[in-house]
PDB file of C-alpha atoms in Angstrom:
ATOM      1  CA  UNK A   1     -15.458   3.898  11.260  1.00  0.00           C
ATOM      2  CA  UNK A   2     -14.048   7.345  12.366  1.00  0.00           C
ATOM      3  CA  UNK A   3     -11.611   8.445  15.276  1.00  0.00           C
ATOM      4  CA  UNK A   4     -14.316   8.568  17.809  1.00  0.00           C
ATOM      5  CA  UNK A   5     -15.088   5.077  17.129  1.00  0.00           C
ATOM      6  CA  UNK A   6     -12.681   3.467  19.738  1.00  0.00           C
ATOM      7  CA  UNK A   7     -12.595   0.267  19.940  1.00  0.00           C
ATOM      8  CA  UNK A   8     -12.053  -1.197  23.645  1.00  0.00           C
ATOM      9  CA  UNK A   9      -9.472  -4.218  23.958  1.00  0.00           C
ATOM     10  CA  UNK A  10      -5.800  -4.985  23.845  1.00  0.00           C
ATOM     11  CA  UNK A  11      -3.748  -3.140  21.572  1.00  0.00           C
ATOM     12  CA  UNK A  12      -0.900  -5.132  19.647  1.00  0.00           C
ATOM     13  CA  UNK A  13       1.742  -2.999  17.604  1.00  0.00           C
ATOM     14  CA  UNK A  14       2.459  -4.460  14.360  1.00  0.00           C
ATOM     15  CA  UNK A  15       6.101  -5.337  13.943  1.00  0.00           C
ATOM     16  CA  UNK A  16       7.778  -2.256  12.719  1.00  0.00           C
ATOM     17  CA  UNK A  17       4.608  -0.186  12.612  1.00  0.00           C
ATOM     18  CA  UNK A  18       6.400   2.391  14.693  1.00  0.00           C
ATOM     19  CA  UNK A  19       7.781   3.317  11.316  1.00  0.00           C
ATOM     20  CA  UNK A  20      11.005   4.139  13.409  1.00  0.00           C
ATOM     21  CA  UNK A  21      13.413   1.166  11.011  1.00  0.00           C
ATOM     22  CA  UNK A  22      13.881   1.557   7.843  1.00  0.00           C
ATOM     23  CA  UNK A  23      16.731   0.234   5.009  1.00  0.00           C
ATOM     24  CA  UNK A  24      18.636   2.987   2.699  1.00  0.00           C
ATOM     25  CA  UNK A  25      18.591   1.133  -0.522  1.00  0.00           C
ATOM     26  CA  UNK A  26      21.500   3.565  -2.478  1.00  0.00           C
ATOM     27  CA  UNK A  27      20.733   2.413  -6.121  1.00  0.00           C
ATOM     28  CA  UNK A  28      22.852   4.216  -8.829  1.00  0.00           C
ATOM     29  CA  UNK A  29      20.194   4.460 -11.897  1.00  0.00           C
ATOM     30  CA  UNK A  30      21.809   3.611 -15.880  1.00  0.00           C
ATOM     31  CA  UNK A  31      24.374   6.169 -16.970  1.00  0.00           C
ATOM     32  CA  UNK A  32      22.097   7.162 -19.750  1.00  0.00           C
ATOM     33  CA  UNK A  33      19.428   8.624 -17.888  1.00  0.00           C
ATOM     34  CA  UNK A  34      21.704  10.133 -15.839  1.00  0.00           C
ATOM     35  CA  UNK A  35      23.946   7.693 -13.565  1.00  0.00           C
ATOM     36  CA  UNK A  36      22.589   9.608 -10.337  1.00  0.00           C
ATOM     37  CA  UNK A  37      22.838   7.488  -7.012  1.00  0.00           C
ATOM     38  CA  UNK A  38      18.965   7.242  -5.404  1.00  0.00           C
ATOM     39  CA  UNK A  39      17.468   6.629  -2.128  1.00  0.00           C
ATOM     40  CA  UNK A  40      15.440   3.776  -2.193  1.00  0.00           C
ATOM     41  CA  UNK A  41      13.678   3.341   1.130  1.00  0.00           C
ATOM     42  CA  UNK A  42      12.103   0.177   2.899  1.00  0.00           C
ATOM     43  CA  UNK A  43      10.574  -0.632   5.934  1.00  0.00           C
ATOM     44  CA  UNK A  44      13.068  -2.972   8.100  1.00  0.00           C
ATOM     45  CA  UNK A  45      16.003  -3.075  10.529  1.00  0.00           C
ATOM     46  CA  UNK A  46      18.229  -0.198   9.934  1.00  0.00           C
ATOM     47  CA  UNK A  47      21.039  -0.649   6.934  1.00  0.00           C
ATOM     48  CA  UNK A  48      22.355   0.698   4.319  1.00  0.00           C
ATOM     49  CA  UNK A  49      22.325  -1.729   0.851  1.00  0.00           C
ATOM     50  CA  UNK A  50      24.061  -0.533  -1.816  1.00  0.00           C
ATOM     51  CA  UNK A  51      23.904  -1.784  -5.559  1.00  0.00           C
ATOM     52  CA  UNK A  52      21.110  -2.569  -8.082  1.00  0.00           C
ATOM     53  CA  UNK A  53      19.922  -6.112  -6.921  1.00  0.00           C
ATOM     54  CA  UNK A  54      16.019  -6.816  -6.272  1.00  0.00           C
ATOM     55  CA  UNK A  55      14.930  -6.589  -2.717  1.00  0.00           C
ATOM     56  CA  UNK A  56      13.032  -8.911  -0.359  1.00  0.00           C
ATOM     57  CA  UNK A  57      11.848  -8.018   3.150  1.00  0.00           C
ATOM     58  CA  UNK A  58      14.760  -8.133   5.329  1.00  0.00           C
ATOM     59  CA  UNK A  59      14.955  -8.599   9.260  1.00  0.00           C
ATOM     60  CA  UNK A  60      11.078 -10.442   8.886  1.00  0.00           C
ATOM     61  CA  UNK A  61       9.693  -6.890   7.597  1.00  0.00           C
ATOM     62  CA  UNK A  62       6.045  -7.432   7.566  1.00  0.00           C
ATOM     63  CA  UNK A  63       5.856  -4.235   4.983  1.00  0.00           C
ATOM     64  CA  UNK A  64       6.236  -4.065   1.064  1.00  0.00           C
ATOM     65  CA  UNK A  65       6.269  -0.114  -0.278  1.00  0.00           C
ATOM     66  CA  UNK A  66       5.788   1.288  -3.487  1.00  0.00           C
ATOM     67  CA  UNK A  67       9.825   2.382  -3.568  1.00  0.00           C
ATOM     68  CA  UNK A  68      11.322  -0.089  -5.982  1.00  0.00           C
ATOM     69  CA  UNK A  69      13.615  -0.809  -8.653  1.00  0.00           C
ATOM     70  CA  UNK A  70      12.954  -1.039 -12.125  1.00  0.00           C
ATOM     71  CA  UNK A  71      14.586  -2.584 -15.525  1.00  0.00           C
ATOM     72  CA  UNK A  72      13.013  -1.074 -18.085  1.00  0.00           C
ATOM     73  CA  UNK A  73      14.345  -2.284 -21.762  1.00  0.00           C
ATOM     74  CA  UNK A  74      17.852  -2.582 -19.877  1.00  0.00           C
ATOM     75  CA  UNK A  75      17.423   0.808 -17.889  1.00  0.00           C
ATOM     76  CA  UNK A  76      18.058   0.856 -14.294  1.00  0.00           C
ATOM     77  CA  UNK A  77      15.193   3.814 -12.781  1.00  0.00           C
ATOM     78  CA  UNK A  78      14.107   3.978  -9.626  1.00  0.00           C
ATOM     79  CA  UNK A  79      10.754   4.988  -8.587  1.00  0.00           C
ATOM     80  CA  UNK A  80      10.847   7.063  -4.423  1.00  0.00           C
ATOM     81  CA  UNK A  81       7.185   7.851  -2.942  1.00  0.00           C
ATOM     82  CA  UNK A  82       7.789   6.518   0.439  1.00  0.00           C
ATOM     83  CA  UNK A  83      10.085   8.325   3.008  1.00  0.00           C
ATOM     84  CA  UNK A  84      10.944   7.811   6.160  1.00  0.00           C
ATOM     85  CA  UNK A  85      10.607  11.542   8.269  1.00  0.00           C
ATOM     86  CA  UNK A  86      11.561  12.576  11.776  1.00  0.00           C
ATOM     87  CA  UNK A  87       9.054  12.711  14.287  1.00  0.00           C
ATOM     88  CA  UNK A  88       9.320  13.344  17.857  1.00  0.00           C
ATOM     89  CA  UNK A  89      11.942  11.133  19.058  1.00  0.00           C
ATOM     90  CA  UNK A  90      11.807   8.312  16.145  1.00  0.00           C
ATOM     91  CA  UNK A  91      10.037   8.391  12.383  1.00  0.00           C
ATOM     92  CA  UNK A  92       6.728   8.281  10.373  1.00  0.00           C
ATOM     93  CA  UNK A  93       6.172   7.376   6.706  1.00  0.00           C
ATOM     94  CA  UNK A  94       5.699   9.822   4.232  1.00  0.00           C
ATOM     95  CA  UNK A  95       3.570   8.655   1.079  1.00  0.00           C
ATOM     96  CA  UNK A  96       3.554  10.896  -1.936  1.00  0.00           C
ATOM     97  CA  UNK A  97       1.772  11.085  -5.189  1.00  0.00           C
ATOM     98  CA  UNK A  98       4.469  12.205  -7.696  1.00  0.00           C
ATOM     99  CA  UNK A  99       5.057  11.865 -11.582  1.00  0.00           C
ATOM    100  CA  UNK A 100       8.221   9.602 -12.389  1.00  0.00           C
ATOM    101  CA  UNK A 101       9.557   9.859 -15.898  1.00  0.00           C
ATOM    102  CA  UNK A 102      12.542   8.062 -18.162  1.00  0.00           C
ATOM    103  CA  UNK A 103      12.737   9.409 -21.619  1.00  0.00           C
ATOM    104  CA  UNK A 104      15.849   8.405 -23.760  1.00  0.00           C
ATOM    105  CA  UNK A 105      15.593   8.963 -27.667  1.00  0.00           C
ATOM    106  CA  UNK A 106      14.432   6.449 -29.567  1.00  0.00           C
ATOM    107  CA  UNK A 107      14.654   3.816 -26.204  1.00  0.00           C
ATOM    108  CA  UNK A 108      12.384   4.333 -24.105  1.00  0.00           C
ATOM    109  CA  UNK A 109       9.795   7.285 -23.179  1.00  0.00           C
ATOM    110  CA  UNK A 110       7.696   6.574 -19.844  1.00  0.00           C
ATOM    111  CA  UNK A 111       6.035   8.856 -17.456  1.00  0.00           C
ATOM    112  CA  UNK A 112       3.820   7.627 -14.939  1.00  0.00           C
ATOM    113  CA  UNK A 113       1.862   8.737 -12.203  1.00  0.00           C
ATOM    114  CA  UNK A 114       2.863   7.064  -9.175  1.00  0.00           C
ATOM    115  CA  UNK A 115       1.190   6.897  -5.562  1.00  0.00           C
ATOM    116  CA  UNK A 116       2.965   6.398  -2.447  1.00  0.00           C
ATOM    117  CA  UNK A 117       1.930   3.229  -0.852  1.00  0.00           C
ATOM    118  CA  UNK A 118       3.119   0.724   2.351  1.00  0.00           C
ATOM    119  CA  UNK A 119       1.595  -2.197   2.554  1.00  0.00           C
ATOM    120  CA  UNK A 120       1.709  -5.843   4.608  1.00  0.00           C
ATOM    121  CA  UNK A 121       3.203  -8.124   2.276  1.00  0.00           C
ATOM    122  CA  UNK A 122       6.265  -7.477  -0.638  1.00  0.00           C
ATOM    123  CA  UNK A 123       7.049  -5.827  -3.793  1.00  0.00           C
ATOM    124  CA  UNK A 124       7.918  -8.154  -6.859  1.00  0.00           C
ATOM    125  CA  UNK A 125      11.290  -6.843  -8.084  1.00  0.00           C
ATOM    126  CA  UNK A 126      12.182  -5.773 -10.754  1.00  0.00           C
ATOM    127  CA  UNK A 127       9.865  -3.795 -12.426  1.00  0.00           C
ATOM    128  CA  UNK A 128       9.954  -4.676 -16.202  1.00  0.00           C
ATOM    129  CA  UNK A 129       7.136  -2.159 -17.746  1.00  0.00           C
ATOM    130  CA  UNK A 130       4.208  -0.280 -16.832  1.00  0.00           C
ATOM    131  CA  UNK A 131       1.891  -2.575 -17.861  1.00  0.00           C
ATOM    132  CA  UNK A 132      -0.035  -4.358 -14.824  1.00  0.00           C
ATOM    133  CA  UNK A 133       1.613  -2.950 -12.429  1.00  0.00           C
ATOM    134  CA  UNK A 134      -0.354  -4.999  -9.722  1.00  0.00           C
ATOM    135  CA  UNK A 135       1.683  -7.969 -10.605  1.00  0.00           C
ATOM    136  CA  UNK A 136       4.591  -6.433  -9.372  1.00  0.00           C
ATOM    137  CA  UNK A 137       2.639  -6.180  -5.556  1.00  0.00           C
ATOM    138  CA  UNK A 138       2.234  -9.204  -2.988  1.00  0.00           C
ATOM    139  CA  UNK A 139      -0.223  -7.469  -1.242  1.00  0.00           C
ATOM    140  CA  UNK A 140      -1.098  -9.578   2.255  1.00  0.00           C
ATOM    141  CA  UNK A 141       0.980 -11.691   4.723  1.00  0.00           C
ATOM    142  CA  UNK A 142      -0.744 -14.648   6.592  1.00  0.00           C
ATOM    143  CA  UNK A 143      -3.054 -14.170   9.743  1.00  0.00           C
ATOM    144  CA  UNK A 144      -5.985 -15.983  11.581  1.00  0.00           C
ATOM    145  CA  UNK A 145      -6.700 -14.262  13.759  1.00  0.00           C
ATOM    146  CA  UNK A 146      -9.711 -11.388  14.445  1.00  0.00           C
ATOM    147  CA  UNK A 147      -9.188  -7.942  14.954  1.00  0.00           C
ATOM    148  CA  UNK A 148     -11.647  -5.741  16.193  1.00  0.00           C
ATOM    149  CA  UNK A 149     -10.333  -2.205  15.188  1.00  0.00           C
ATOM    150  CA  UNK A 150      -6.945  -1.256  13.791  1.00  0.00           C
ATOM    151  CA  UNK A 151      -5.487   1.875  15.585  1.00  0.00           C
ATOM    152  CA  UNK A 152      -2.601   4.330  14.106  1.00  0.00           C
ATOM    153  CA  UNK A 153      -1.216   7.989  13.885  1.00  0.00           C
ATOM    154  CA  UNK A 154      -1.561  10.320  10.618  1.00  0.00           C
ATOM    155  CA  UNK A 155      -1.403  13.536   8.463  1.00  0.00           C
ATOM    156  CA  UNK A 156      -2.829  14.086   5.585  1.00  0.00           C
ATOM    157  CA  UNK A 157      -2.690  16.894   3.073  1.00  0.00           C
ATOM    158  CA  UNK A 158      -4.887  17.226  -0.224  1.00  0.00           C
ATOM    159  CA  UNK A 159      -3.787  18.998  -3.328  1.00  0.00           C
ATOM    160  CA  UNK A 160      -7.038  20.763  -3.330  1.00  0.00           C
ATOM    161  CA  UNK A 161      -7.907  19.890  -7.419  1.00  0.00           C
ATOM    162  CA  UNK A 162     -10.952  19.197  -8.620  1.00  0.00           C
ATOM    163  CA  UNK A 163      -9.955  16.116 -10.628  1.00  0.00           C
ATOM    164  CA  UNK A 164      -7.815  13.396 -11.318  1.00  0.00           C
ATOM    165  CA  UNK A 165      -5.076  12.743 -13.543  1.00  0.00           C
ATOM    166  CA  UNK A 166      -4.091   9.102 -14.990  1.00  0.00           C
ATOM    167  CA  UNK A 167      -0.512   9.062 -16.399  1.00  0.00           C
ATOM    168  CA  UNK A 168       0.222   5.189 -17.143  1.00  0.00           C
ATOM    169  CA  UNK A 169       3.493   5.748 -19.941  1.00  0.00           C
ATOM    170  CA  UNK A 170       0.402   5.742 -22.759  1.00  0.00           C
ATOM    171  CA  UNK A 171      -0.667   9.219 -22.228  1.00  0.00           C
ATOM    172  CA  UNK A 172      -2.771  11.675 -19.720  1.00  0.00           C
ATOM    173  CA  UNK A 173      -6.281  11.786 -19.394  1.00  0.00           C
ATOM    174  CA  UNK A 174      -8.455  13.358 -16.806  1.00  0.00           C
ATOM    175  CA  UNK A 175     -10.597  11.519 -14.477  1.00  0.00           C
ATOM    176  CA  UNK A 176     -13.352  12.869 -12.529  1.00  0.00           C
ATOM    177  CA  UNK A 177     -13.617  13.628  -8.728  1.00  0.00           C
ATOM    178  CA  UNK A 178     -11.307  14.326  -6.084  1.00  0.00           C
ATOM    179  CA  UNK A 179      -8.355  12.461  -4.977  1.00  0.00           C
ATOM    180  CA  UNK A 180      -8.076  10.912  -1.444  1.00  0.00           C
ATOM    181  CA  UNK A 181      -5.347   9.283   0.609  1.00  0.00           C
ATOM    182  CA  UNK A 182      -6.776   5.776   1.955  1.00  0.00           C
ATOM    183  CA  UNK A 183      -6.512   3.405   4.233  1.00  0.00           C
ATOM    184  CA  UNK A 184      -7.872  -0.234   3.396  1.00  0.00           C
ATOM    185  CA  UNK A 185      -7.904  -3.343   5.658  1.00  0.00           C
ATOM    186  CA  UNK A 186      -9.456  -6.553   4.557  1.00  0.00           C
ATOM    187  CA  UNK A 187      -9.652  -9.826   6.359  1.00  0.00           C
ATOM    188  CA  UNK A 188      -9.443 -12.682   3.977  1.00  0.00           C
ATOM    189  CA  UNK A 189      -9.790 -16.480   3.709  1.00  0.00           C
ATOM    190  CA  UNK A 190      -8.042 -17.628   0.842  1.00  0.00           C
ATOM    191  CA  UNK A 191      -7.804 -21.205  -1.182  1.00  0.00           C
ATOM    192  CA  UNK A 192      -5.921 -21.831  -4.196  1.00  0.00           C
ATOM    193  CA  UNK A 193      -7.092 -24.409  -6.740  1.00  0.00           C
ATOM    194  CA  UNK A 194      -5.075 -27.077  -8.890  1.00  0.00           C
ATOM    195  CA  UNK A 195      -4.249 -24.306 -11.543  1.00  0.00           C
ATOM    196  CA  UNK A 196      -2.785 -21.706  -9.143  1.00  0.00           C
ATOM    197  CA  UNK A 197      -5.459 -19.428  -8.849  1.00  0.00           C
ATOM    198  CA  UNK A 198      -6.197 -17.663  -5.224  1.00  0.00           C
ATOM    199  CA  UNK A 199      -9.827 -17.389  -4.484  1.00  0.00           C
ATOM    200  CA  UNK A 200     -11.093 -15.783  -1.451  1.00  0.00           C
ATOM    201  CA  UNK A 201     -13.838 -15.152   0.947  1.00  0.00           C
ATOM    202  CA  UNK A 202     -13.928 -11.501   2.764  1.00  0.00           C
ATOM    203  CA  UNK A 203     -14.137 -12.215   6.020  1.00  0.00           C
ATOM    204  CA  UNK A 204     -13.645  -8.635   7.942  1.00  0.00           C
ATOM    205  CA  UNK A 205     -13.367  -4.993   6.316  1.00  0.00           C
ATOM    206  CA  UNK A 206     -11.983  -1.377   7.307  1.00  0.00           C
ATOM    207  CA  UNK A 207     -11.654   0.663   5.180  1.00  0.00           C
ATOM    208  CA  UNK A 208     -11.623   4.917   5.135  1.00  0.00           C
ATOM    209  CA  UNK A 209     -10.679   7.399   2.728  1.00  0.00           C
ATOM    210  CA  UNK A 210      -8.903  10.747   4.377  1.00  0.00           C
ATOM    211  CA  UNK A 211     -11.472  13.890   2.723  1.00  0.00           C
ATOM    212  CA  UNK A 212      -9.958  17.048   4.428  1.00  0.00           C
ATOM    213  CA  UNK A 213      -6.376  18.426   4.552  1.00  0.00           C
ATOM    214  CA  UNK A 214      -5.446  17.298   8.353  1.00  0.00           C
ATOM    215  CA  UNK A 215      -2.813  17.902  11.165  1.00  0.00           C
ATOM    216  CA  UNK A 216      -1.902  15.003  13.394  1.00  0.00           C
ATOM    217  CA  UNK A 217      -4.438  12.653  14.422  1.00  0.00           C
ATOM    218  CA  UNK A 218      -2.661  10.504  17.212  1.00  0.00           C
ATOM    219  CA  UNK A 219      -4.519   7.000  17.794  1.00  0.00           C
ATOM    220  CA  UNK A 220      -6.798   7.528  15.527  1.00  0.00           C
ATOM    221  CA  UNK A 221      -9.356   4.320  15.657  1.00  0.00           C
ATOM    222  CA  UNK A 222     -11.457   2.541  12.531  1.00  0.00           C
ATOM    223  CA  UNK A 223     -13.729  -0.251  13.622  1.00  0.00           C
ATOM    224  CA  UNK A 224     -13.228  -3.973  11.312  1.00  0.00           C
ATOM    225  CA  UNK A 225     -16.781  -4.971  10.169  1.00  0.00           C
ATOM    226  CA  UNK A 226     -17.132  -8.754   9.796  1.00  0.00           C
ATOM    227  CA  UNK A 227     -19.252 -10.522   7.303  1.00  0.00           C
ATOM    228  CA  UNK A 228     -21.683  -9.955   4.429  1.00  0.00           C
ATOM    229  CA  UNK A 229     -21.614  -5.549   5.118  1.00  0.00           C
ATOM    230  CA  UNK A 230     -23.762  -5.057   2.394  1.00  0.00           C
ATOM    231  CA  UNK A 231     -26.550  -4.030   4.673  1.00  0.00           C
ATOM    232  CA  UNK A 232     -24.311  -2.159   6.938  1.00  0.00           C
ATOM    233  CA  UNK A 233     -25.296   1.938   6.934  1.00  0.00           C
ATOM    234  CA  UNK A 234     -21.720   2.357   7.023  1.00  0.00           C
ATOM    235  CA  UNK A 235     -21.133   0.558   3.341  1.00  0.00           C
ATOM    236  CA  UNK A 236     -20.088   1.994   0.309  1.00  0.00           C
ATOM    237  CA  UNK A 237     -20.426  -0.540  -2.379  1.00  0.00           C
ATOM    238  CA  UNK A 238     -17.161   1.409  -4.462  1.00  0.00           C
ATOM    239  CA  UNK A 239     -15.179   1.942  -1.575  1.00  0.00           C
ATOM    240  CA  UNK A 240     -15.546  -1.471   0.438  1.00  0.00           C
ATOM    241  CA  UNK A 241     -16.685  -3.783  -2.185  1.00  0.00           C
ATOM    242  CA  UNK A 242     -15.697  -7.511  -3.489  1.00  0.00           C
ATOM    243  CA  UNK A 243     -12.454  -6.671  -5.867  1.00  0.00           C
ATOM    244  CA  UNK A 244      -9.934  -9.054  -7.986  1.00  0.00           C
ATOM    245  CA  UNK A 245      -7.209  -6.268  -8.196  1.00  0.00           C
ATOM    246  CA  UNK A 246      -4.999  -7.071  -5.459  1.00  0.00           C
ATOM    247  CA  UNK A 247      -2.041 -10.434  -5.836  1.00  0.00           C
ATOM    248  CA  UNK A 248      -0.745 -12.648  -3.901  1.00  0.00           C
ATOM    249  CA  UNK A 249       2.058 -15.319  -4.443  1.00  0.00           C
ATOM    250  CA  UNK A 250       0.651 -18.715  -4.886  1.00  0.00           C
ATOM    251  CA  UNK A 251       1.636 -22.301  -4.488  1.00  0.00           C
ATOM    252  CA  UNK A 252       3.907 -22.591  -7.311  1.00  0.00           C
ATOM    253  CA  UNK A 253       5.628 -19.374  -6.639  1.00  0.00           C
ATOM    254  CA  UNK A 254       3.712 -17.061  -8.824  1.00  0.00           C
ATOM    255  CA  UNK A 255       1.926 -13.570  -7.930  1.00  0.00           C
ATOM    256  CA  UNK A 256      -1.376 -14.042  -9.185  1.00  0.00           C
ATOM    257  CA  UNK A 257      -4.469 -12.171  -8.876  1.00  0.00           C
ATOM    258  CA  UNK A 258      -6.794 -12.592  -5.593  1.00  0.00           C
ATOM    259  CA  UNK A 259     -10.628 -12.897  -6.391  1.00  0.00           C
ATOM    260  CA  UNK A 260     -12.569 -12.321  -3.924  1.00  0.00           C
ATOM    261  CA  UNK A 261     -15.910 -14.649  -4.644  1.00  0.00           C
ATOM    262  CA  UNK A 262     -17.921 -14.234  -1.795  1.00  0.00           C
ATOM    263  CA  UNK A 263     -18.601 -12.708   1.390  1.00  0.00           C
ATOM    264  CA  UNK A 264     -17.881 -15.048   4.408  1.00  0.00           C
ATOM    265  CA  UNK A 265     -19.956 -15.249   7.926  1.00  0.00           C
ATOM    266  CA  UNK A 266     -19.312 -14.456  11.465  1.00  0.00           C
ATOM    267  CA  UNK A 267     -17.447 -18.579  12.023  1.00  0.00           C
ATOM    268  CA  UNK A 268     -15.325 -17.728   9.176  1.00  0.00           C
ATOM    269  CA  UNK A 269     -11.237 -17.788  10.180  1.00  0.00           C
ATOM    270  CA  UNK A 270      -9.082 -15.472   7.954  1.00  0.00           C
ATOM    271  CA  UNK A 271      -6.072 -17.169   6.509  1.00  0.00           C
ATOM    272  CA  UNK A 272      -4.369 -13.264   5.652  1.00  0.00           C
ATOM    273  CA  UNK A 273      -4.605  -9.786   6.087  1.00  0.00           C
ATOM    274  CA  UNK A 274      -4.723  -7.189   3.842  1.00  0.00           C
ATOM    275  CA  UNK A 275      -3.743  -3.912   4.586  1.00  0.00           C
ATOM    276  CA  UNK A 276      -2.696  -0.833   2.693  1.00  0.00           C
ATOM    277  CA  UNK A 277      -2.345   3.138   3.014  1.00  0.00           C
ATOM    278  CA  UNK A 278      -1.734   5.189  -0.009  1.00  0.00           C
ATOM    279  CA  UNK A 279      -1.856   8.565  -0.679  1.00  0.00           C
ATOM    280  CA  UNK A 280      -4.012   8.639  -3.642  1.00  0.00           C
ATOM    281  CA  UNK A 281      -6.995   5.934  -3.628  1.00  0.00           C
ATOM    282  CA  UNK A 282      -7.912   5.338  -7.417  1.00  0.00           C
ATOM    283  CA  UNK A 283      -5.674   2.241  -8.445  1.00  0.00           C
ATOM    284  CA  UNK A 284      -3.046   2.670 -10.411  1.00  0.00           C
ATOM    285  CA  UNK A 285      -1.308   5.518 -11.904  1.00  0.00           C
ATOM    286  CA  UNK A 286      -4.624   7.677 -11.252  1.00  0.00           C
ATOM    287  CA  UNK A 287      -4.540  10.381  -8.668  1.00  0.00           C
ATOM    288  CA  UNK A 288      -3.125  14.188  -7.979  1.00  0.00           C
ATOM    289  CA  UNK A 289       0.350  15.166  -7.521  1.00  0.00           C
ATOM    290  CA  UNK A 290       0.956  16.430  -4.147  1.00  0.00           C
ATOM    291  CA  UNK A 291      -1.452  14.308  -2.088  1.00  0.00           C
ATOM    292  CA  UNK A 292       0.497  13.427   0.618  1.00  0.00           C
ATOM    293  CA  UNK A 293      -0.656  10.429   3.603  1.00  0.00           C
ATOM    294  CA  UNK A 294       1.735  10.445   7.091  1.00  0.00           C
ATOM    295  CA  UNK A 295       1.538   7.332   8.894  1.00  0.00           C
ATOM    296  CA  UNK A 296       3.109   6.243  12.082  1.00  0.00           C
ATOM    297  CA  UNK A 297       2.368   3.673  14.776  1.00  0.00           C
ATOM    298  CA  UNK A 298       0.408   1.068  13.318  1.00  0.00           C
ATOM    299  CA  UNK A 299      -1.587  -1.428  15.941  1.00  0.00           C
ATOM    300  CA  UNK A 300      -4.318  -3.817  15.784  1.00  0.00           C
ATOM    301  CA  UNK A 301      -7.124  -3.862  18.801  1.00  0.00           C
ATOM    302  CA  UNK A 302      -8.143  -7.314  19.980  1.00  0.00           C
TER     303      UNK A 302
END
């Protein structure tokens, strides 16, 4: 799973993976933190969309980001990690780790840590608190088909500390080891039972954390591993293993968790696809200010 792993087939762009479209969300935050008019940036047909209303993938946007809006006790606040950025001829997304804070007396006092993330599926708007934020994240879109590599540009830069900080609105702490822009790819069949809940079998996995401070990598290739990997040389049990963190919107209309139960086998068809770059790998509101992930021309390799 590295660069020099290049997978041989037919490469399919996925739909506006070029990074080159994006919307200009102009959201003026609540007067009493400020009133000032933000760029809130989303991956779709160009446009500019002005006013405070939720936001759902326009012009069949594959991508959700991490650039939302929230109401927090009645406060408009916007949280910006994503940005679009010239390159060459067209653009690239920018992901940022950055520390977002509201603070009015005796209201409401919140600072979090917050990643910069794109990812296939939606965001859940609006924000209400900083409690679970996963809720807030439909992370996958459907797909059944199989992948052998996914293929894309990127940049990274590291803020070269030692640690971790995790800054959730109930305090800092510090959490050990070094902080890593990602890229994760999971192949998944789901099923959802009476109750609503989402179950799923992994079915294929790619998934590679960005060490070094990096220039340009153009076409850069990571190979999808299919089945039971446990065995695999390549696996890393806290990097690539089973999770339950990730949601996706079920029957009834809900964003529930996704709990992966088992590993599936080489007959297995996915139902979705999973895939996510962020700039700082530890979950939520954990990483280092100033980690920063460039992405650009996303494919898949058949």
């Amino acid at each position: 799973m590295c660069p020099s792993c290049l997978a041989q087939g037919r490469v399919e762009p996925i739909k506006y993976g070029d990074m080159d479209d994006w919307v200009d969300r102009q959201i003026k935050e609540s007067s009493i933190i400020g009133g000032n008019l933000k760029h809130v940036y989303a991956i779709a047909p160009k446009q500019v969309v002005t006013g405070n209303e939720p936001y759902s993938n326009l012009g069949g946007s594959p991508w959700g980001t991490s650039n939302v809006l929230a109401k927090v006790s009645g406060i408009v606040k916007t949280n910006t990690s994503v940005f679009p950025e010239k390159r060459g001829n067209g653009y690239c997304a920018r992901l940022e780790t950055r520390i977002e804070r509201v603070k009015v007396m005796g209201v409401v006092n919140i600072t979090v840590l917050a990643a910069g993330s794109v990812h296939l599926g939606s965001a859940v708007e609006p924000i209400r608190g900083a409690k679970n934020p996963q809720k807030y994240v439909n992370m996958g879109i459907p797909f059944t088909r199989k992948p052998v590599a996914i293929q894309f540009d990127y940049k990274a830069k590291l803020s070269g500390e030692t640690n971790r900080v995790k800054i959730s609105g109930f305090g800092k702490s510090t959490i050990a080891g070094k902080d890593y822009p990602a890229m994760v790819l999971y192949l998944q069949k789901r099923w959802e039972d009476e109750n609503g809940n989402i179950y799923a079998k992994r079915i294929g996995t790619a998934v590679t954390y960005f060490e070094n401070t990096e220039d340009w990598k153009n076409n850069a290739t990571f190979n999808i591993m299919y089945g039971d990997i446990t065995g695999d040389s390549m696996y890393n049990s806290n990097r690539m293993g089973l999770q339950n963190e990730k949601h996706g919107i079920n029957s009834k209309g809900e964003n529930v968790p996704v709990k992966e139960v088992a590993w599936g086998n080489a007959d297995d068809v996915p139902t979705h696809l999973v895939l996510q770059f962020t700039s700082s790998h530890g979950g939520a509101f954990i990483g280092s200010p100033g980690n920063t992930l460039w992405v650009d021309n996303v494919k898949l390799i058949f």
